[in-house]
Amino acid sequence: MSSTSIVLDQVTFEQKSFWRNPAAAFFAFIFPIIFLVVFATLFKGQKVQIGSVQTTYDDYYIPALVAFGVMGACFTNIASSLSARRDNGILKRLRGTPLPTWAFIAGVVGSSIIVSIILAVLTTGFGIAVYSVNVPMHILAAAVTIGVGALSFCALGMAMTIVIPNAEAAPAIVNGVFLPIVFISGTFFPVPSTSILAQIAEVFPVRHFINAMFTAFDPAHQSASGFNGTDLLIMAAWGVGAVVVSLFRFRWEPRKS
């Protein structure tokens, strides 16, 4: 069997596992929509200033929420699910099977990317249909940005498992790290770049993902290509760093008590 076939089989297995838990799958997709309905309704029609660009709140919020959904599907999901599998001994047993570890990781990442794409399409389509937001101006740039973001946050999710001692602690640690950065990065409302919170957020990849998605959606028609090279490079750098850390520190066995 070729390497490609092995990876595709593993992606299929991961997808089946995801959809066989309909409650978890349902809330994975409905959660961003709930945020969209609440915030887009509250601030409908309001204008926001993004750097030198002024646009409606909804046209800002949709790309930010797409980024949020991708980060949830990749970073949060992978950090929590791998911690649970490690604690249950699944990862340890996996290493004794013929399945290469790289194929397992590729399957997990591939499945997360599929979920990310569905989330992005669903969120954008809902925003266009219900809140009349602009159709993304640069589809290719949006797809590339989602791809870079998904891969980077998948890697960060794997690296996050290093500091998670057990499955019970995973939700608290993951959300305790992720949610504060999400808020100060301007996911739900723009944070002025001159504020101390924005300057702190600039260190992390979340704000750069949101900025890159806003450039790709380009509601004010300010970008010729839709690519935000600086933000994409910073995201990619975080992803590469997470891969390097994971290669040396990722644990396959439960931590001894």
Tab-separated table of C-alpha atoms in Angstrom:
chain	number	residue	atom	x	y	z
A	1	MET	CA	0.000	0.000	0.000
A	2	SER	CA	1.341	3.437	-0.950
A	3	SER	CA	1.975	6.213	1.561
A	4	THR	CA	-0.840	8.251	0.016
A	5	SER	CA	-3.317	5.389	0.459
A	6	ILE	CA	-2.286	4.922	4.080
A	7	VAL	CA	-2.821	8.612	4.840
A	8	LEU	CA	-6.176	8.698	3.021
A	9	ASP	CA	-7.343	5.648	4.960
A	10	GLN	CA	-6.331	7.290	8.225
A	11	VAL	CA	-8.081	10.544	7.300
A	12	THR	CA	-11.207	8.508	6.491
A	13	PHE	CA	-10.988	6.741	9.846
A	14	GLU	CA	-10.592	10.046	11.703
A	15	GLN	CA	-13.552	11.516	9.832
A	16	LYS	CA	-15.727	8.518	10.668
A	17	SER	CA	-14.755	8.839	14.325
A	18	PHE	CA	-15.650	12.536	14.236
A	19	TRP	CA	-19.067	12.076	12.638
A	20	ARG	CA	-19.943	9.059	14.784
A	21	ASN	CA	-20.165	11.456	17.714
A	22	PRO	CA	-23.047	13.573	16.355
A	23	ALA	CA	-23.435	15.682	19.493
A	24	ALA	CA	-19.774	16.775	19.423
A	25	ALA	CA	-19.906	17.340	15.656
A	26	PHE	CA	-23.110	19.359	15.944
A	27	PHE	CA	-21.718	21.699	18.576
A	28	ALA	CA	-18.415	22.039	16.716
A	29	PHE	CA	-20.344	23.593	13.834
A	30	ILE	CA	-23.128	25.365	15.729
A	31	PHE	CA	-20.791	27.092	18.204
A	32	PRO	CA	-19.374	29.630	15.681
A	33	ILE	CA	-22.883	30.192	14.286
A	34	ILE	CA	-24.163	31.033	17.777
A	35	PHE	CA	-21.376	33.588	18.184
A	36	LEU	CA	-22.196	34.968	14.744
A	37	VAL	CA	-25.897	35.386	15.522
A	38	VAL	CA	-25.261	37.028	18.897
A	39	PHE	CA	-22.527	39.509	17.930
A	40	ALA	CA	-23.644	40.234	14.373
A	41	THR	CA	-27.156	41.002	15.655
A	42	LEU	CA	-25.903	43.184	18.495
A	43	PHE	CA	-23.610	45.272	16.277
A	44	LYS	CA	-25.495	45.039	12.972
A	45	GLY	CA	-24.996	48.163	10.856
A	46	GLN	CA	-22.212	49.590	13.010
A	47	LYS	CA	-19.011	50.815	11.371
A	48	VAL	CA	-15.584	49.758	12.622
A	49	GLN	CA	-12.127	51.073	11.832
A	50	ILE	CA	-9.487	48.521	10.849
A	51	GLY	CA	-6.256	50.468	10.411
A	52	SER	CA	-7.019	52.938	7.627
A	53	VAL	CA	-10.051	50.939	6.437
A	54	GLN	CA	-13.605	51.536	7.601
A	55	THR	CA	-16.136	48.757	7.123
A	56	THR	CA	-19.270	47.331	8.704
A	57	TYR	CA	-18.949	45.199	11.814
A	58	ASP	CA	-20.410	42.160	10.070
A	59	ASP	CA	-17.873	42.353	7.226
A	60	TYR	CA	-15.113	42.427	9.838
A	61	TYR	CA	-16.593	39.754	12.049
A	62	ILE	CA	-17.153	37.033	9.429
A	63	PRO	CA	-13.452	36.588	8.480
A	64	ALA	CA	-12.496	36.841	12.165
A	65	LEU	CA	-15.053	34.165	13.017
A	66	VAL	CA	-13.811	31.935	10.188
A	67	ALA	CA	-10.345	32.150	11.739
A	68	PHE	CA	-11.843	31.368	15.156
A	69	GLY	CA	-13.600	28.283	13.790
A	70	VAL	CA	-10.430	26.998	12.135
A	71	MET	CA	-8.438	27.505	15.327
A	72	GLY	CA	-11.066	25.634	17.312
A	73	ALA	CA	-11.138	22.720	14.843
A	74	CYS	CA	-7.350	22.489	14.802
A	75	PHE	CA	-5.720	23.782	17.973
A	76	THR	CA	-8.436	23.054	20.538
A	77	ASN	CA	-9.600	19.789	19.031
A	78	ILE	CA	-6.146	18.281	18.482
A	79	ALA	CA	-4.769	19.334	21.874
A	80	SER	CA	-7.783	17.865	23.695
A	81	SER	CA	-8.269	14.702	21.625
A	82	LEU	CA	-4.594	13.689	21.568
A	83	SER	CA	-4.345	14.262	25.321
A	84	ALA	CA	-7.351	11.983	25.836
A	85	ARG	CA	-5.935	9.281	23.535
A	86	ARG	CA	-2.584	9.466	25.272
A	87	ASP	CA	-4.217	9.151	28.698
A	88	ASN	CA	-6.294	6.168	27.556
A	89	GLY	CA	-3.190	4.407	26.279
A	90	ILE	CA	-4.326	4.560	22.649
A	91	LEU	CA	-1.217	6.392	21.465
A	92	LYS	CA	1.047	3.935	23.257
A	93	ARG	CA	-0.701	0.946	21.671
A	94	LEU	CA	-0.654	2.671	18.294
A	95	ARG	CA	3.127	2.614	18.235
A	96	GLY	CA	2.979	-1.177	18.386
A	97	THR	CA	0.861	-1.447	15.238
A	98	PRO	CA	2.035	-1.437	11.602
A	99	LEU	CA	0.573	2.059	11.121
A	100	PRO	CA	3.449	4.573	10.841
A	101	THR	CA	3.237	7.342	13.415
A	102	TRP	CA	3.621	9.971	10.707
A	103	ALA	CA	0.565	8.539	8.922
A	104	PHE	CA	-1.464	8.746	12.117
A	105	ILE	CA	-0.501	12.390	12.613
A	106	ALA	CA	-1.224	13.134	8.940
A	107	GLY	CA	-4.669	11.569	9.351
A	108	VAL	CA	-5.466	13.658	12.419
A	109	VAL	CA	-4.282	16.852	10.719
A	110	GLY	CA	-6.059	16.020	7.461
A	111	SER	CA	-9.342	15.392	9.252
A	112	SER	CA	-9.021	18.691	11.140
A	113	ILE	CA	-8.408	20.542	7.879
A	114	ILE	CA	-11.556	19.010	6.367
A	115	VAL	CA	-13.587	20.158	9.369
A	116	SER	CA	-11.981	23.610	9.079
A	117	ILE	CA	-13.010	23.926	5.426
A	118	ILE	CA	-16.602	22.929	6.215
A	119	LEU	CA	-16.691	25.427	9.084
A	120	ALA	CA	-15.314	28.216	6.892
A	121	VAL	CA	-17.845	27.576	4.118
A	122	LEU	CA	-20.750	27.242	6.561
A	123	THR	CA	-19.877	30.393	8.506
A	124	THR	CA	-19.260	32.482	5.392
A	125	GLY	CA	-22.406	31.196	3.672
A	126	PHE	CA	-24.521	31.908	6.745
A	127	GLY	CA	-23.119	35.436	6.981
A	128	ILE	CA	-23.817	36.114	3.305
A	129	ALA	CA	-27.342	34.662	3.420
A	130	VAL	CA	-28.512	36.087	6.752
A	131	TYR	CA	-26.452	39.244	7.307
A	132	SER	CA	-25.753	40.254	3.692
A	133	VAL	CA	-22.002	40.438	4.171
A	134	ASN	CA	-19.794	40.771	1.117
A	135	VAL	CA	-18.664	37.672	-0.718
A	136	PRO	CA	-14.904	37.146	-0.174
A	137	MET	CA	-13.024	39.154	-2.794
A	138	HIS	CA	-10.032	36.814	-3.077
A	139	ILE	CA	-11.090	33.153	-2.926
A	140	LEU	CA	-7.597	31.785	-3.610
A	141	ALA	CA	-6.019	34.001	-0.952
A	142	ALA	CA	-8.732	32.983	1.529
A	143	ALA	CA	-8.131	29.280	0.786
A	144	VAL	CA	-4.348	29.648	1.179
A	145	THR	CA	-4.775	31.628	4.406
A	146	ILE	CA	-7.098	28.982	5.839
A	147	GLY	CA	-4.612	26.293	4.802
A	148	VAL	CA	-1.640	28.013	6.421
A	149	GLY	CA	-3.680	28.787	9.528
A	150	ALA	CA	-5.020	25.248	9.814
A	151	LEU	CA	-1.595	23.635	9.480
A	152	SER	CA	-0.018	26.088	11.923
A	153	PHE	CA	-2.688	25.635	14.581
A	154	CYS	CA	-2.685	21.849	14.149
A	155	ALA	CA	1.034	21.941	14.936
A	156	LEU	CA	0.397	24.236	17.894
A	157	GLY	CA	-2.293	21.863	19.147
A	158	MET	CA	0.194	18.995	19.108
A	159	ALA	CA	2.803	21.105	20.890
A	160	MET	CA	0.205	22.092	23.490
A	161	THR	CA	-0.166	18.459	24.583
A	162	ILE	CA	3.363	18.644	25.963
A	163	VAL	CA	2.218	20.843	28.866
A	164	ILE	CA	-1.063	18.996	29.477
A	165	PRO	CA	-0.520	16.454	32.286
A	166	ASN	CA	-3.716	14.426	31.731
A	167	ALA	CA	-6.991	14.380	29.830
A	168	GLU	CA	-8.992	15.905	32.691
A	169	ALA	CA	-6.782	18.981	32.693
A	170	ALA	CA	-6.896	19.450	28.908
A	171	PRO	CA	-10.053	21.619	28.591
A	172	ALA	CA	-8.999	23.980	31.377
A	173	ILE	CA	-5.437	24.400	30.113
A	174	VAL	CA	-6.355	24.703	26.436
A	175	ASN	CA	-9.158	27.214	27.011
A	176	GLY	CA	-7.155	29.034	29.657
A	177	VAL	CA	-4.418	29.692	27.112
A	178	PHE	CA	-6.561	30.068	23.984
A	179	LEU	CA	-9.553	32.204	25.000
A	180	PRO	CA	-7.688	35.188	26.541
A	181	ILE	CA	-5.532	35.465	23.404
A	182	VAL	CA	-8.649	35.172	21.221
A	183	PHE	CA	-10.278	38.104	23.007
A	184	ILE	CA	-7.275	40.449	23.018
A	185	SER	CA	-6.569	39.605	19.371
A	186	GLY	CA	-9.815	41.227	18.252
A	187	THR	CA	-11.822	38.168	17.290
A	188	PHE	CA	-15.140	39.544	18.491
A	189	PHE	CA	-14.473	43.264	18.129
A	190	PRO	CA	-11.513	45.204	16.689
A	191	VAL	CA	-8.779	46.062	19.168
A	192	PRO	CA	-6.906	49.282	18.226
A	193	SER	CA	-3.333	48.510	17.189
A	194	THR	CA	-2.054	51.215	19.554
A	195	SER	CA	-3.522	49.571	22.664
A	196	ILE	CA	-1.376	47.523	25.022
A	197	LEU	CA	-3.636	44.493	24.483
A	198	ALA	CA	-3.086	44.612	20.728
A	199	GLN	CA	0.661	44.925	21.221
A	200	ILE	CA	0.620	41.825	23.427
A	201	ALA	CA	-1.561	39.999	20.880
A	202	GLU	CA	0.913	40.827	18.094
A	203	VAL	CA	3.298	38.313	19.658
A	204	PHE	CA	0.866	35.442	19.087
A	205	PRO	CA	-0.429	33.975	15.802
A	206	VAL	CA	-4.155	34.488	16.485
A	207	ARG	CA	-4.214	38.200	15.615
A	208	HIS	CA	-2.136	37.553	12.503
A	209	PHE	CA	-4.578	34.868	11.347
A	210	ILE	CA	-7.487	37.297	11.756
A	211	ASN	CA	-5.615	40.052	9.909
A	212	ALA	CA	-4.747	37.687	7.056
A	213	MET	CA	-8.361	36.511	6.761
A	214	PHE	CA	-9.637	40.115	6.711
A	215	THR	CA	-7.177	40.946	3.922
A	216	ALA	CA	-8.356	37.917	1.928
A	217	PHE	CA	-12.036	38.813	2.361
A	218	ASP	CA	-11.135	42.440	1.560
A	219	PRO	CA	-14.587	44.049	2.035
A	220	ALA	CA	-13.208	47.544	1.322
A	221	HIS	CA	-11.354	46.440	-1.842
A	222	GLN	CA	-7.985	47.597	-0.529
A	223	SER	CA	-5.816	44.630	-1.600
A	224	ALA	CA	-4.870	43.658	-5.148
A	225	SER	CA	-4.053	40.030	-4.340
A	226	GLY	CA	-5.694	39.379	-0.969
A	227	PHE	CA	-2.472	37.973	0.454
A	228	ASN	CA	-1.079	39.394	3.687
A	229	GLY	CA	2.486	38.121	3.440
A	230	THR	CA	3.756	39.336	6.808
A	231	ASP	CA	0.927	37.796	8.809
A	232	LEU	CA	1.107	34.536	6.859
A	233	LEU	CA	4.847	34.280	7.508
A	234	ILE	CA	4.410	34.903	11.228
A	235	MET	CA	1.727	32.217	11.419
A	236	ALA	CA	3.886	29.795	9.472
A	237	ALA	CA	6.854	30.535	11.749
A	238	TRP	CA	4.765	29.639	14.794
A	239	GLY	CA	3.707	26.432	13.066
A	240	VAL	CA	7.282	25.457	12.180
A	241	GLY	CA	8.409	26.194	15.738
A	242	ALA	CA	5.588	24.018	17.095
A	243	VAL	CA	6.616	21.162	14.782
A	244	VAL	CA	10.222	21.357	15.963
A	245	VAL	CA	9.162	21.352	19.621
A	246	SER	CA	6.772	18.436	19.033
A	247	LEU	CA	9.454	16.361	17.327
A	248	PHE	CA	11.566	16.458	20.486
A	249	ARG	CA	8.984	16.660	23.266
A	250	PHE	CA	5.727	15.016	22.121
A	251	ARG	CA	4.824	12.113	24.433
A	252	TRP	CA	3.067	8.931	23.264
A	253	GLU	CA	2.683	7.412	26.713
A	254	PRO	CA	0.634	8.634	29.702
A	255	ARG	CA	2.537	10.608	32.279
A	256	LYS	CA	3.434	8.457	35.280
A	257	SER	CA	1.710	9.498	38.487
